[in-house]
Coordinates of C-alpha atoms in Angstrom, one line a residue:
X6 CA -19.5 -25.0 -8.9
X7 CA -19.7 -23.0 -5.7
X8 CA -21.8 -24.4 -2.9
X9 CA -24.8 -22.8 -1.3
X10 CA -22.6 -21.7 1.6
X11 CA -20.1 -20.1 -0.7
X12 CA -22.8 -18.3 -2.6
X13 CA -24.9 -17.0 0.2
X14 CA -23.3 -17.2 3.7
X15 CA -19.6 -16.8 2.9
X16 CA -19.8 -13.3 1.3
X17 CA -21.6 -12.1 4.5
X18 CA -19.1 -13.7 6.7
X19 CA -16.2 -12.1 4.8
X20 CA -17.9 -8.8 4.7
X21 CA -18.1 -8.8 8.5
X22 CA -14.6 -10.3 9.0
X23 CA -12.8 -8.1 6.5
X24 CA -14.4 -4.7 7.1
X25 CA -13.8 -4.4 10.9
X26 CA -12.5 -1.1 12.1
X27 CA -8.9 -2.2 12.6
X28 CA -8.7 -3.9 9.2
X29 CA -10.1 -0.9 7.5
X30 CA -7.6 1.3 9.3
X31 CA -4.8 -0.8 7.9
X32 CA -6.2 -0.6 4.4
X33 CA -6.4 3.2 4.8
X34 CA -2.8 3.3 5.8
X35 CA -1.5 1.2 2.9
X36 CA -3.6 1.7 -0.2
X37 CA -3.0 5.5 -0.7
X38 CA 0.7 4.7 -1.2
X39 CA -0.1 3.0 -4.6
X40 CA 0.6 4.9 -7.7
X41 CA 0.3 4.7 -11.5
X42 CA -1.4 1.7 -13.0
X43 CA -2.5 -0.5 -10.1
X44 CA -3.4 -4.2 -10.0
X45 CA -5.2 -5.5 -7.0
X46 CA -4.9 -9.2 -6.2
X47 CA -8.1 -10.7 -4.7
X48 CA -10.1 -7.5 -5.0
X49 CA -12.9 -9.2 -3.1
X50 CA -15.7 -6.9 -2.1
X51 CA -13.8 -3.8 -3.2
X52 CA -13.1 -2.6 0.3
X53 CA -9.8 -0.9 -0.8
X54 CA -11.3 1.1 -3.7
X55 CA -12.3 4.0 -1.6
X56 CA -8.7 4.6 -0.4
X57 CA -7.0 5.0 -3.8
X58 CA -5.7 8.5 -4.4
X59 CA -6.9 9.6 -7.9
X60 CA -4.2 12.2 -8.1
X61 CA -1.6 9.3 -7.9
X62 CA -3.4 6.4 -9.5
X63 CA -4.3 6.3 -13.2
X64 CA -6.4 3.1 -13.1
X65 CA -7.1 0.1 -10.9
X66 CA -7.6 -3.4 -12.2
X67 CA -8.9 -5.9 -9.6
X68 CA -9.1 -9.7 -10.1
X69 CA -11.1 -12.2 -8.0
X70 CA -12.4 -15.7 -8.8
X71 CA -15.7 -15.3 -6.9
X72 CA -18.6 -13.8 -8.9
X73 CA -20.5 -12.9 -5.7
X74 CA -17.6 -10.8 -4.5
X75 CA -16.9 -9.2 -7.8
X76 CA -20.5 -8.0 -7.9
X77 CA -20.0 -6.4 -4.6
X78 CA -16.7 -4.8 -5.8
X79 CA -18.5 -3.3 -8.8
X80 CA -20.9 -1.5 -6.5
X81 CA -18.3 -0.5 -3.9
X82 CA -17.5 3.2 -3.4
X83 CA -14.5 4.7 -5.1
X84 CA -13.2 8.2 -5.8
X85 CA -15.0 10.0 -8.6
X86 CA -13.4 9.7 -11.9
X87 CA -11.1 6.8 -10.9
X88 CA -11.0 4.2 -13.7
X89 CA -11.7 0.7 -12.2
X90 CA -12.1 -2.7 -13.9
X91 CA -13.1 -5.8 -12.0
X92 CA -12.1 -9.0 -13.7
X93 CA -12.6 -12.7 -13.2
X94 CA -9.3 -14.4 -12.4
X95 CA -7.0 -16.0 -9.9
X96 CA -3.8 -14.5 -8.5
X97 CA -1.8 -17.5 -9.6
X98 CA -2.5 -17.0 -13.3
X99 CA -3.0 -13.3 -14.1
X100 CA -4.4 -12.3 -17.5
X101 CA -1.9 -9.5 -18.1
X102 CA 1.3 -9.1 -20.0
X103 CA 4.6 -8.8 -18.2
X104 CA 5.7 -5.5 -16.8
X105 CA 2.2 -4.0 -17.1
X106 CA 1.7 -2.4 -13.7
X107 CA 3.4 0.2 -11.5
X108 CA 1.9 -1.1 -8.3
X109 CA 0.4 -4.4 -7.1
X110 CA -1.8 -4.2 -4.0
X111 CA -2.4 -7.4 -1.9
X112 CA -4.5 -7.1 1.2
X113 CA -5.7 -10.1 3.2
X114 CA -5.3 -12.3 0.1
X115 CA -2.2 -14.4 0.5
X116 CA -4.0 -16.4 3.2
X117 CA -6.6 -17.7 0.8
X118 CA -4.9 -18.2 -2.5
X119 CA -4.1 -21.8 -3.4
X120 CA -0.4 -21.1 -3.9
X121 CA 1.0 -17.9 -2.4
X122 CA 4.3 -18.7 -4.1
X123 CA 2.7 -18.7 -7.6
X124 CA 0.6 -15.6 -6.8
X125 CA 3.7 -13.6 -5.7
X126 CA 5.6 -14.9 -8.8
X127 CA 2.8 -13.5 -10.9
X128 CA 2.8 -10.2 -9.0
X129 CA 6.6 -10.0 -9.8
X130 CA 6.0 -10.8 -13.4
X131 CA 3.4 -8.1 -14.1
X132 CA 5.3 -5.3 -12.2
X133 CA 7.3 -2.9 -14.2
X134 CA 11.0 -2.3 -13.3
X135 CA 10.9 -0.1 -10.3
X136 CA 7.4 -1.2 -9.4
X137 CA 6.2 -1.8 -5.9
X138 CA 4.2 -4.5 -4.1
X139 CA 2.0 -3.1 -1.3
X140 CA 0.9 -5.7 1.2
X141 CA -1.2 -6.1 4.3
X142 CA -1.7 -9.7 5.4
X143 CA -2.4 -11.8 8.5
X144 CA -0.4 -14.9 9.0
X145 CA 1.7 -17.1 11.2
X146 CA 2.4 -15.6 14.6
X147 CA 6.0 -15.6 15.9
X148 CA 4.7 -16.5 19.4
X149 CA 4.8 -20.2 20.0
X150 CA 1.6 -20.5 22.0
X151 CA -0.4 -18.5 19.5
X152 CA 1.1 -20.4 16.5
X153 CA 0.1 -23.6 18.3
X154 CA -3.5 -22.5 18.5
X155 CA -3.4 -21.3 14.9
X156 CA -2.5 -24.8 13.7
X157 CA -5.2 -26.3 15.9
X158 CA -7.9 -23.9 14.6
X159 CA -6.8 -23.8 11.0
X160 CA -8.7 -26.9 9.5
X161 CA -12.1 -25.6 10.8
X162 CA -11.3 -22.0 10.0
X163 CA -10.3 -22.8 6.5
X164 CA -13.7 -24.4 5.8
X165 CA -15.6 -21.6 7.4
X166 CA -13.6 -18.7 5.9
X167 CA -13.4 -19.6 2.2
X168 CA -10.0 -21.3 2.3
X169 CA -8.3 -18.8 4.6
X170 CA -5.2 -20.2 6.2
X171 CA -3.8 -18.9 9.5
X172 CA -0.3 -20.2 9.4
X173 CA 1.3 -18.7 6.2
X174 CA 4.6 -17.0 7.0
X175 CA 4.1 -13.7 5.1
X176 CA 7.5 -12.0 5.0
X177 CA 9.4 -15.2 4.1
X178 CA 7.0 -15.8 1.3
X179 CA 7.4 -12.3 -0.1
X180 CA 11.2 -12.4 0.2
X181 CA 11.3 -15.9 -1.2
X182 CA 9.5 -14.6 -4.3
X183 CA 12.3 -12.2 -5.1
X184 CA 11.0 -9.1 -3.4
X185 CA 13.0 -7.0 -0.9
X186 CA 11.0 -5.7 2.0
X187 CA 11.7 -2.0 1.9
X188 CA 9.2 -1.0 4.7
X189 CA 7.6 -3.7 6.9
X190 CA 5.9 -3.6 10.2
X191 CA 4.3 -6.4 12.2
X192 CA 2.0 -6.4 15.2
X193 CA -1.2 -7.9 16.5
X194 CA -4.2 -5.9 15.5
X195 CA -6.1 -4.5 18.5
X196 CA -9.5 -6.0 19.2
X197 CA -8.9 -8.9 16.8
X198 CA -8.5 -12.5 18.2
X199 CA -4.8 -13.2 18.4
X200 CA -5.1 -16.4 16.3
X201 CA -6.2 -14.2 13.3
X202 CA -4.6 -10.9 14.4
X203 CA -0.9 -11.1 13.6
X204 CA -0.6 -8.5 10.8
X205 CA 2.3 -7.7 8.5
X206 CA 2.0 -4.4 6.5
X207 CA 4.6 -2.9 4.1
X208 CA 6.0 -2.2 0.8
X209 CA 8.4 -4.3 -1.3
X210 CA 10.5 -3.8 -4.4
X211 CA 12.1 -6.2 -6.9
X212 CA 15.5 -7.7 -6.3
X213 CA 17.8 -6.9 -9.2
X214 CA 20.5 -9.4 -10.3
X215 CA 24.0 -8.1 -9.7
X216 CA 25.8 -6.8 -12.8

């Protein structure tokens, strides 16, 4: 059962942390690329919903384990007429058949799932052939001094931020799950503390075995 902190304080903390101007700008750059039937991993408060292009997207299914966040997602703004379903679930065990989605969107989610490897394996499983993973994540900095601080801060940060880890190596995780990074860019987000500001944004396709 969720603690009092997780039910009352954490949603407010996440709302403040995840809806800052720079993070919303990144969402606005990434999410409109999605098309077809879309699955969103860790839909959270539904901050991405407003950015989907209803001329490109037929439906959005969002999964999240936290009922408080799902309630916020249900009330979040979205384009008129866009079919959206918000479901209870975890990224590591998705309640969908294989090859069900054209796009999987994953924004600021891999930091907090219990197993990013399993979550990405599930994303790969539910994508149709030719489907795309669209990701925007913060993670381990390539700068030694920043990474050292990330490791020092992480135990406390993880407790305060709902299991968020600062030191996950995003691109190696994505490539290790069998995706090819077709379009990736990395940089520190302006006006975000550097320990939490190393951001990787991009699009990935599925590796295909050689004939």
